[in-house]
């Protein structure tokens, strides 16, 4: 079953991250900090469990 929504039916999802001990929405970051967020690599327990090689 494939659900189709019009743009008017969608709800914007706000992403928050922890910065210096408190939480902030990424949308409030300046353009440089938003760029840093997109370059982040996140820990994956599944990859660690399977012994994946470290990426650089």
Short mmCIF file of C-alpha atoms in Angstrom, two decimals:
data_model
loop_
_atom_site.label_atom_id
_atom_site.label_comp_id
_atom_site.label_asym_id
_atom_site.label_seq_id
_atom_site.Cartn_x
_atom_site.Cartn_y
_atom_site.Cartn_z
CA UNK A 1 0.00 0.00 0.00
CA UNK A 2 1.52 3.30 -1.09
CA UNK A 3 0.24 6.45 0.60
CA UNK A 4 0.35 9.64 -1.43
CA UNK A 5 0.17 13.07 0.23
CA UNK A 6 -0.12 16.52 -1.26
CA UNK A 7 2.34 19.12 0.01
CA UNK A 8 -0.53 20.84 1.83
CA UNK A 9 -1.16 17.63 3.82
CA UNK A 10 2.43 17.23 5.01
CA UNK A 11 3.80 18.32 8.39
CA UNK A 12 7.29 19.77 8.60
CA UNK A 13 9.61 17.67 10.77
CA UNK A 14 11.98 19.72 12.90
CA UNK A 15 15.30 18.05 13.71
CA UNK A 16 17.06 18.89 16.99
CA UNK A 17 20.61 18.14 18.06
CA UNK A 18 22.58 18.42 21.28
CA UNK A 19 24.99 21.37 21.39
CA UNK A 20 27.16 22.17 24.41
CA UNK A 21 24.90 20.31 26.82
CA UNK A 22 21.53 21.56 25.59
CA UNK A 23 19.26 20.86 22.63
CA UNK A 24 18.68 23.21 19.68
CA UNK A 25 16.78 22.90 16.41
CA UNK A 26 19.09 22.57 13.42
CA UNK A 27 16.98 25.14 11.57
CA UNK A 28 18.31 27.82 13.96
CA UNK A 29 21.96 27.13 12.98
CA UNK A 30 23.87 29.47 10.69
CA UNK A 31 24.72 28.19 7.20
CA UNK A 32 28.21 27.01 8.21
CA UNK A 33 26.97 24.98 11.16
CA UNK A 34 24.17 23.48 9.03
CA UNK A 35 26.87 22.34 6.59
CA UNK A 36 28.75 20.66 9.44
CA UNK A 37 25.60 18.80 10.46
CA UNK A 38 25.16 17.35 6.96
CA UNK A 39 28.77 16.07 7.01
CA UNK A 40 28.43 14.23 10.34
CA UNK A 41 28.83 10.48 10.46
CA UNK A 42 26.62 8.69 12.94
CA UNK A 43 27.43 5.61 14.98
CA UNK A 44 25.70 2.43 13.84
CA UNK A 45 25.60 -0.44 16.33
CA UNK A 46 24.83 -2.85 13.49
CA UNK A 47 27.95 -1.81 11.54
CA UNK A 48 30.09 -2.02 14.68
CA UNK A 49 28.66 -5.44 15.46
CA UNK A 50 29.50 -6.66 11.96
CA UNK A 51 33.04 -5.29 12.14
CA UNK A 52 32.70 -2.66 9.39
CA UNK A 53 35.88 -0.86 8.42
CA UNK A 54 36.29 2.74 9.55
CA UNK A 55 35.52 5.26 6.80
CA UNK A 56 37.50 8.44 6.28
#
